């Protein structure tokens, strides 16, 4: 792990051998990767020594920031004591048992059991298997269909990408797999502007009811959604949306799955996003923030309704991963969750730093390029628009989001572009001064983007 090579040498070796996720291999090889060599707190350094504010917490995961000694020590101790053992052979390890116990304590009361995976995608594969197993055990094998939403992100395995609603992913590899259906997302800016946000929330939720009626309730197994769609562009639903989804699922006896891979562990200012939006899911997928990304871990919290059947009826569940309950990952998760709890990070997001981000985003909303500014806890989105008054968007071919993202990179800020929606999800340890630093960088990059657009005659 050295910085002994020059940036150019790293880039050459990278281009020669390393295929990156979600990447146009050819164009990246021509351009060269940015090589990140170290990190501390909320900052990264690249191989040229440039310091960058990481407003994306890595990939929505480094909730406690980089360089936390307790997590590093927990990993080291566990590596020395027992680097690996499985949970297949009627065995278990202390970190996996303790983490299961702590998760039962931190999650809503209906959750007393957990199934571990290595990632969020694998967690959602487990969800598909478990939901169908549940209905099989109840003698209702025809309840197969899982309803999800367009523009949702549930991972990149065959089941994860199928549950997700990304058309570009479905187009590659013959997806979705059978038994997955999609409805429209609760994206007010794009789909709801004839209605108030609250009215639109009910309209969007009722698309689920219409889909259930179309398929037949007796064939529907579950509905899955992210409390706030993350990779889809930090789409915060109206407050009326989730309670209505809950009502519809209850009415038709359909399981409710909350994909908490991003929203879990404090991101929304509650321990879990479902608590922020007032829903009571039967299953919750988690990953990312459970370890603050220091090592990979994911899983599914299993609600009592399902646990009663899976455990009560007996019979083997033919499913699991080599790294289900990996002791090092579980030890790091334990240290991470204890730190979040002890430092009161969730309450801090709810009462202090989240409201402060919202306040600063309300200022960004006044920028001429910004058509909508939203935050939820420590997530934020800025919708870039061509005409602020009319709310019209840019021609997607102009890739205005990418123009803005390039200015961010050049200015030492990592912000993500989802189309023309600029999003952040900074570490939960951000101070007010660091929020100011981030918002000032964002404002500067919006100005640079506007100037470039003007110079090119785009507006
Ligand atoms: C990242 C993500 C996943 C997939 O997790 P991986 O660890 O990348 O497999 C699933 N769901 C949501 C909501 C995510 O953001």
Short mmCIF file of N, CA, C and O in Angstrom, two decimals, residues 252-336:
data_model
loop_
_atom_site.label_atom_id
_atom_site.label_comp_id
_atom_site.label_asym_id
_atom_site.label_seq_id
_atom_site.Cartn_x
_atom_site.Cartn_y
_atom_site.Cartn_z
N UNK A 252 -53.73 -5.93 1.96
CA UNK A 252 -53.65 -7.08 1.06
C UNK A 252 -52.77 -8.20 1.62
O UNK A 252 -52.48 -9.16 0.91
N UNK A 253 -52.33 -8.05 2.85
CA UNK A 253 -51.54 -9.10 3.50
C UNK A 253 -50.15 -9.27 2.90
O UNK A 253 -49.54 -10.33 3.02
N UNK A 254 -49.66 -8.20 2.26
CA UNK A 254 -48.38 -8.28 1.55
C UNK A 254 -47.23 -7.86 2.46
O UNK A 254 -47.35 -6.89 3.21
N UNK A 255 -46.13 -8.58 2.37
CA UNK A 255 -44.96 -8.25 3.20
C UNK A 255 -44.35 -6.92 2.74
O UNK A 255 -44.32 -6.63 1.54
N UNK A 256 -43.86 -6.17 3.70
CA UNK A 256 -43.23 -4.88 3.41
C UNK A 256 -41.74 -4.99 3.71
O UNK A 256 -41.36 -5.36 4.82
N UNK A 257 -40.93 -4.69 2.70
CA UNK A 257 -39.47 -4.77 2.85
C UNK A 257 -38.88 -3.37 2.72
O UNK A 257 -39.11 -2.69 1.73
N UNK A 258 -38.13 -2.97 3.73
CA UNK A 258 -37.46 -1.67 3.69
C UNK A 258 -35.98 -1.91 3.40
O UNK A 258 -35.29 -2.57 4.18
N UNK A 259 -35.53 -1.40 2.25
CA UNK A 259 -34.10 -1.52 1.93
C UNK A 259 -33.38 -0.37 2.62
O UNK A 259 -33.42 0.77 2.15
N UNK A 260 -32.74 -0.67 3.74
CA UNK A 260 -32.12 0.33 4.60
C UNK A 260 -30.61 0.41 4.37
O UNK A 260 -29.87 0.88 5.24
N UNK A 261 -30.15 -0.05 3.21
CA UNK A 261 -28.71 -0.11 2.97
C UNK A 261 -28.08 1.29 3.07
O UNK A 261 -26.99 1.44 3.62
N UNK A 262 -28.79 2.30 2.60
CA UNK A 262 -28.30 3.68 2.77
C UNK A 262 -28.93 4.34 4.00
O UNK A 262 -28.23 4.99 4.78
N UNK A 263 -30.23 4.18 4.16
CA UNK A 263 -30.94 4.93 5.21
C UNK A 263 -30.66 4.43 6.62
O UNK A 263 -30.94 5.14 7.58
N UNK A 264 -30.16 3.20 6.73
CA UNK A 264 -29.92 2.63 8.05
C UNK A 264 -28.76 3.29 8.78
O UNK A 264 -27.91 3.93 8.18
N UNK A 265 -28.77 3.15 10.10
CA UNK A 265 -27.66 3.57 10.96
C UNK A 265 -27.42 5.08 10.94
O UNK A 265 -26.30 5.55 10.87
N UNK A 266 -28.51 5.82 10.99
CA UNK A 266 -28.41 7.24 11.30
C UNK A 266 -28.52 8.22 10.16
O UNK A 266 -28.67 9.42 10.40
N UNK A 267 -28.46 7.75 8.96
CA UNK A 267 -28.43 8.66 7.80
C UNK A 267 -29.60 9.65 7.78
O UNK A 267 -29.45 10.80 7.42
N UNK A 268 -30.80 9.18 8.17
CA UNK A 268 -31.99 10.05 8.11
C UNK A 268 -32.26 10.78 9.42
O UNK A 268 -33.25 11.49 9.54
N UNK A 269 -31.39 10.58 10.41
CA UNK A 269 -31.65 11.18 11.73
C UNK A 269 -32.46 10.27 12.63
O UNK A 269 -32.88 10.67 13.72
N UNK A 270 -32.72 9.06 12.17
CA UNK A 270 -33.27 7.99 13.03
C UNK A 270 -32.32 6.82 12.82
O UNK A 270 -31.57 6.79 11.84
N UNK A 271 -32.42 5.80 13.68
CA UNK A 271 -31.55 4.65 13.44
C UNK A 271 -31.86 4.04 12.07
O UNK A 271 -30.96 3.66 11.33
N UNK A 272 -33.15 3.99 11.73
CA UNK A 272 -33.54 3.42 10.43
C UNK A 272 -34.55 4.32 9.73
O UNK A 272 -35.36 4.98 10.40
N UNK A 273 -34.48 4.34 8.41
CA UNK A 273 -35.34 5.22 7.62
C UNK A 273 -36.82 4.94 7.84
O UNK A 273 -37.65 5.86 7.83
N UNK A 274 -37.16 3.66 8.07
CA UNK A 274 -38.58 3.33 8.28
C UNK A 274 -39.12 4.05 9.51
O UNK A 274 -40.30 4.38 9.57
N UNK A 275 -38.25 4.32 10.48
CA UNK A 275 -38.70 5.03 11.69
C UNK A 275 -38.95 6.50 11.37
O UNK A 275 -39.87 7.12 11.91
N UNK A 276 -38.15 7.04 10.48
CA UNK A 276 -38.35 8.44 10.07
C UNK A 276 -39.70 8.61 9.36
O UNK A 276 -40.38 9.62 9.51
N UNK A 277 -40.09 7.59 8.57
CA UNK A 277 -41.30 7.73 7.76
C UNK A 277 -42.51 7.00 8.35
O UNK A 277 -43.56 6.94 7.71
N UNK A 278 -42.33 6.42 9.55
CA UNK A 278 -43.47 5.82 10.23
C UNK A 278 -44.00 4.55 9.60
O UNK A 278 -45.21 4.40 9.45
N UNK A 279 -43.11 3.66 9.18
CA UNK A 279 -43.58 2.36 8.69
C UNK A 279 -42.98 1.23 9.50
O UNK A 279 -41.94 1.38 10.16
N UNK A 280 -43.64 0.08 9.41
CA UNK A 280 -43.29 -1.07 10.22
C UNK A 280 -43.01 -2.23 9.29
O UNK A 280 -43.89 -3.06 9.04
N UNK A 281 -41.78 -2.30 8.74
CA UNK A 281 -41.49 -3.35 7.76
C UNK A 281 -41.40 -4.74 8.38
O UNK A 281 -41.17 -4.88 9.58
N UNK A 282 -41.57 -5.76 7.51
CA UNK A 282 -41.40 -7.15 7.92
C UNK A 282 -39.96 -7.61 7.75
O UNK A 282 -39.51 -8.54 8.42
N UNK A 283 -39.28 -6.98 6.79
CA UNK A 283 -37.86 -7.30 6.55
C UNK A 283 -37.13 -5.99 6.31
O UNK A 283 -37.70 -5.05 5.74
N UNK A 284 -35.86 -5.94 6.73
CA UNK A 284 -35.02 -4.77 6.44
C UNK A 284 -33.67 -5.25 5.94
O UNK A 284 -33.00 -6.02 6.62
N UNK A 285 -33.29 -4.79 4.75
CA UNK A 285 -31.95 -5.07 4.25
C UNK A 285 -31.00 -3.99 4.77
O UNK A 285 -31.37 -2.82 4.79
N UNK A 286 -29.80 -4.41 5.18
CA UNK A 286 -28.80 -3.41 5.59
C UNK A 286 -27.44 -3.80 5.03
O UNK A 286 -27.22 -4.94 4.64
N UNK A 287 -26.53 -2.84 4.98
CA UNK A 287 -25.12 -3.08 4.58
C UNK A 287 -24.39 -1.76 4.86
O UNK A 287 -24.62 -1.16 5.91
N UNK A 288 -23.58 -1.31 3.94
CA UNK A 288 -22.89 -0.02 4.01
C UNK A 288 -22.59 0.49 5.43
O UNK A 288 -21.59 0.13 6.02
N UNK A 289 -23.48 1.33 5.99
CA UNK A 289 -23.20 1.98 7.26
C UNK A 289 -23.06 1.06 8.45
O UNK A 289 -22.62 1.50 9.51
N UNK A 290 -23.42 -0.21 8.32
CA UNK A 290 -23.33 -1.13 9.47
C UNK A 290 -21.89 -1.26 9.95
O UNK A 290 -21.64 -1.44 11.14
N UNK A 291 -20.95 -1.17 9.01
CA UNK A 291 -19.52 -1.20 9.37
C UNK A 291 -18.85 0.13 9.04
O UNK A 291 -17.62 0.23 9.06
N UNK A 292 -19.63 1.13 8.68
CA UNK A 292 -19.09 2.38 8.12
C UNK A 292 -18.15 2.07 6.95
O UNK A 292 -17.22 2.85 6.67
N UNK A 293 -18.38 0.96 6.28
CA UNK A 293 -17.61 0.63 5.08
C UNK A 293 -16.19 0.16 5.32
O UNK A 293 -15.46 -0.12 4.38
N UNK A 294 -15.77 0.05 6.59
CA UNK A 294 -14.37 -0.32 6.85
C UNK A 294 -14.09 -1.73 6.34
O UNK A 294 -12.97 -2.02 5.91
N UNK A 295 -15.06 -2.62 6.45
CA UNK A 295 -14.98 -3.97 5.85
C UNK A 295 -16.39 -4.30 5.36
O UNK A 295 -17.36 -3.72 5.84
N UNK A 296 -16.50 -5.22 4.39
CA UNK A 296 -17.84 -5.51 3.84
C UNK A 296 -18.70 -6.34 4.79
O UNK A 296 -18.21 -7.30 5.40
N UNK A 297 -19.96 -5.95 4.90
CA UNK A 297 -20.94 -6.74 5.66
C UNK A 297 -22.33 -6.27 5.25
O UNK A 297 -22.55 -5.09 5.00
N UNK A 298 -23.25 -7.22 5.17
CA UNK A 298 -24.65 -6.89 4.92
C UNK A 298 -25.52 -7.88 5.64
O UNK A 298 -25.03 -8.77 6.35
N UNK A 299 -26.82 -7.74 5.44
CA UNK A 299 -27.73 -8.70 6.05
C UNK A 299 -29.17 -8.29 5.94
O UNK A 299 -29.50 -7.25 5.35
N UNK A 300 -30.01 -9.11 6.53
CA UNK A 300 -31.45 -8.87 6.52
C UNK A 300 -31.98 -9.03 7.94
O UNK A 300 -31.75 -10.07 8.57
N UNK A 301 -32.67 -8.02 8.43
CA UNK A 301 -33.38 -8.15 9.70
C UNK A 301 -34.71 -8.83 9.40
O UNK A 301 -35.43 -8.44 8.47
N UNK A 302 -35.03 -9.84 10.18
CA UNK A 302 -36.20 -10.67 9.92
C UNK A 302 -37.25 -10.42 11.00
O UNK A 302 -37.00 -10.68 12.18
N UNK A 303 -38.39 -9.89 10.58
CA UNK A 303 -39.45 -9.54 11.52
C UNK A 303 -40.14 -10.77 12.10
O UNK A 303 -40.06 -11.88 11.53
N UNK A 304 -40.84 -10.54 13.22
CA UNK A 304 -41.43 -11.66 13.95
C UNK A 304 -42.41 -12.46 13.12
O UNK A 304 -42.45 -13.68 13.20
N UNK A 305 -43.19 -11.75 12.28
CA UNK A 305 -44.17 -12.45 11.44
C UNK A 305 -43.50 -13.53 10.59
O UNK A 305 -44.03 -14.63 10.42
N UNK A 306 -42.32 -13.22 10.07
CA UNK A 306 -41.61 -14.17 9.20
C UNK A 306 -40.81 -15.17 10.04
O UNK A 306 -40.82 -16.37 9.76
N UNK A 307 -40.15 -14.66 11.08
CA UNK A 307 -39.35 -15.55 11.93
C UNK A 307 -40.22 -16.65 12.53
O UNK A 307 -39.80 -17.82 12.59
N UNK A 308 -41.44 -16.29 12.94
CA UNK A 308 -42.34 -17.30 13.53
C UNK A 308 -42.56 -18.46 12.58
O UNK A 308 -42.60 -19.62 13.00
N UNK A 309 -42.69 -18.16 11.30
CA UNK A 309 -42.96 -19.21 10.32
C UNK A 309 -41.67 -19.96 9.97
O UNK A 309 -41.63 -21.20 9.98
N UNK A 310 -40.61 -19.22 9.69
CA UNK A 310 -39.35 -19.87 9.29
C UNK A 310 -38.83 -20.78 10.40
O UNK A 310 -38.35 -21.89 10.15
N UNK A 311 -38.88 -20.28 11.61
CA UNK A 311 -38.34 -21.06 12.74
C UNK A 311 -39.39 -22.06 13.20
O UNK A 311 -39.08 -23.25 13.39
N UNK A 312 -40.64 -21.58 13.33
CA UNK A 312 -41.70 -22.41 13.89
C UNK A 312 -41.98 -23.67 13.07
O UNK A 312 -42.18 -24.75 13.62
N UNK A 313 -41.96 -23.53 11.75
CA UNK A 313 -42.32 -24.68 10.91
C UNK A 313 -41.16 -25.66 10.73
O UNK A 313 -41.38 -26.78 10.27
N UNK A 314 -39.92 -25.18 11.00
CA UNK A 314 -38.78 -26.07 10.82
C UNK A 314 -38.49 -26.33 9.35
O UNK A 314 -39.15 -25.77 8.47
N UNK A 315 -37.52 -27.20 9.09
CA UNK A 315 -37.10 -27.47 7.71
C UNK A 315 -35.96 -26.54 7.34
O UNK A 315 -35.91 -25.40 7.77
N UNK A 316 -35.02 -27.06 6.54
CA UNK A 316 -33.82 -26.28 6.24
C UNK A 316 -34.08 -25.17 5.23
O UNK A 316 -34.76 -25.40 4.23
N UNK A 317 -33.55 -24.01 5.49
CA UNK A 317 -33.53 -22.90 4.52
C UNK A 317 -32.24 -23.08 3.72
O UNK A 317 -31.15 -22.90 4.27
N UNK A 318 -32.36 -23.46 2.47
CA UNK A 318 -31.18 -23.85 1.68
C UNK A 318 -30.49 -22.64 1.09
O UNK A 318 -30.50 -22.42 -0.12
N UNK A 319 -29.89 -21.84 1.93
CA UNK A 319 -29.35 -20.57 1.46
C UNK A 319 -28.33 -20.04 2.47
O UNK A 319 -28.55 -20.15 3.68
N UNK A 320 -27.25 -19.46 1.98
CA UNK A 320 -26.27 -18.84 2.88
C UNK A 320 -25.00 -18.53 2.12
O UNK A 320 -24.82 -18.97 0.99
N UNK A 321 -24.15 -17.75 2.74
CA UNK A 321 -22.92 -17.31 2.09
C UNK A 321 -21.72 -17.71 2.95
O UNK A 321 -21.81 -17.72 4.18
N UNK A 322 -20.60 -17.99 2.30
CA UNK A 322 -19.37 -18.30 3.03
C UNK A 322 -19.12 -17.25 4.11
O UNK A 322 -18.76 -17.58 5.24
N UNK A 323 -19.35 -15.99 3.74
CA UNK A 323 -19.03 -14.91 4.67
C UNK A 323 -20.22 -14.42 5.49
O UNK A 323 -20.16 -13.35 6.10
N UNK A 324 -21.31 -15.20 5.55
CA UNK A 324 -22.42 -14.85 6.45
C UNK A 324 -21.89 -14.84 7.89
O UNK A 324 -21.45 -15.88 8.39
N UNK A 325 -21.91 -13.70 8.52
CA UNK A 325 -21.44 -13.60 9.91
C UNK A 325 -19.93 -13.64 10.02
O UNK A 325 -19.38 -14.11 11.03
N UNK A 326 -19.23 -13.12 9.02
CA UNK A 326 -17.76 -13.09 9.07
C UNK A 326 -17.29 -12.42 10.37
O UNK A 326 -17.69 -11.29 10.67
N UNK A 327 -16.45 -13.11 11.16
CA UNK A 327 -16.14 -12.56 12.50
C UNK A 327 -15.44 -11.21 12.47
O UNK A 327 -15.70 -10.38 13.36
N UNK A 328 -14.58 -10.96 11.50
CA UNK A 328 -13.89 -9.65 11.47
C UNK A 328 -14.89 -8.56 11.12
O UNK A 328 -14.92 -7.49 11.75
N UNK A 329 -15.74 -8.84 10.13
CA UNK A 329 -16.74 -7.85 9.74
C UNK A 329 -17.68 -7.57 10.91
O UNK A 329 -18.03 -6.41 11.19
N UNK A 330 -18.09 -8.62 11.62
CA UNK A 330 -19.01 -8.43 12.74
C UNK A 330 -18.33 -7.67 13.88
O UNK A 330 -18.96 -6.83 14.53
N UNK A 331 -17.05 -7.94 14.12
CA UNK A 331 -16.33 -7.22 15.17
C UNK A 331 -16.25 -5.73 14.84
O UNK A 331 -16.43 -4.88 15.72
N UNK A 332 -16.01 -5.42 13.58
CA UNK A 332 -15.95 -4.01 13.18
C UNK A 332 -17.33 -3.37 13.29
O UNK A 332 -17.47 -2.23 13.76
N UNK A 333 -18.36 -4.10 12.88
CA UNK A 333 -19.74 -3.57 12.99
C UNK A 333 -20.07 -3.27 14.45
O UNK A 333 -20.65 -2.22 14.76
N UNK A 334 -19.70 -4.16 15.35
CA UNK A 334 -19.97 -3.94 16.77
C UNK A 334 -19.30 -2.66 17.25
O UNK A 334 -19.93 -1.83 17.93
N UNK A 335 -18.02 -2.49 16.90
CA UNK A 335 -17.30 -1.29 17.32
C UNK A 335 -17.94 -0.04 16.72
O UNK A 335 -18.10 0.99 17.40
N UNK A 336 -18.34 -0.15 15.46
CA UNK A 336 -18.95 0.99 14.76
C UNK A 336 -20.29 1.38 15.40
O UNK A 336 -20.54 2.55 15.67
#
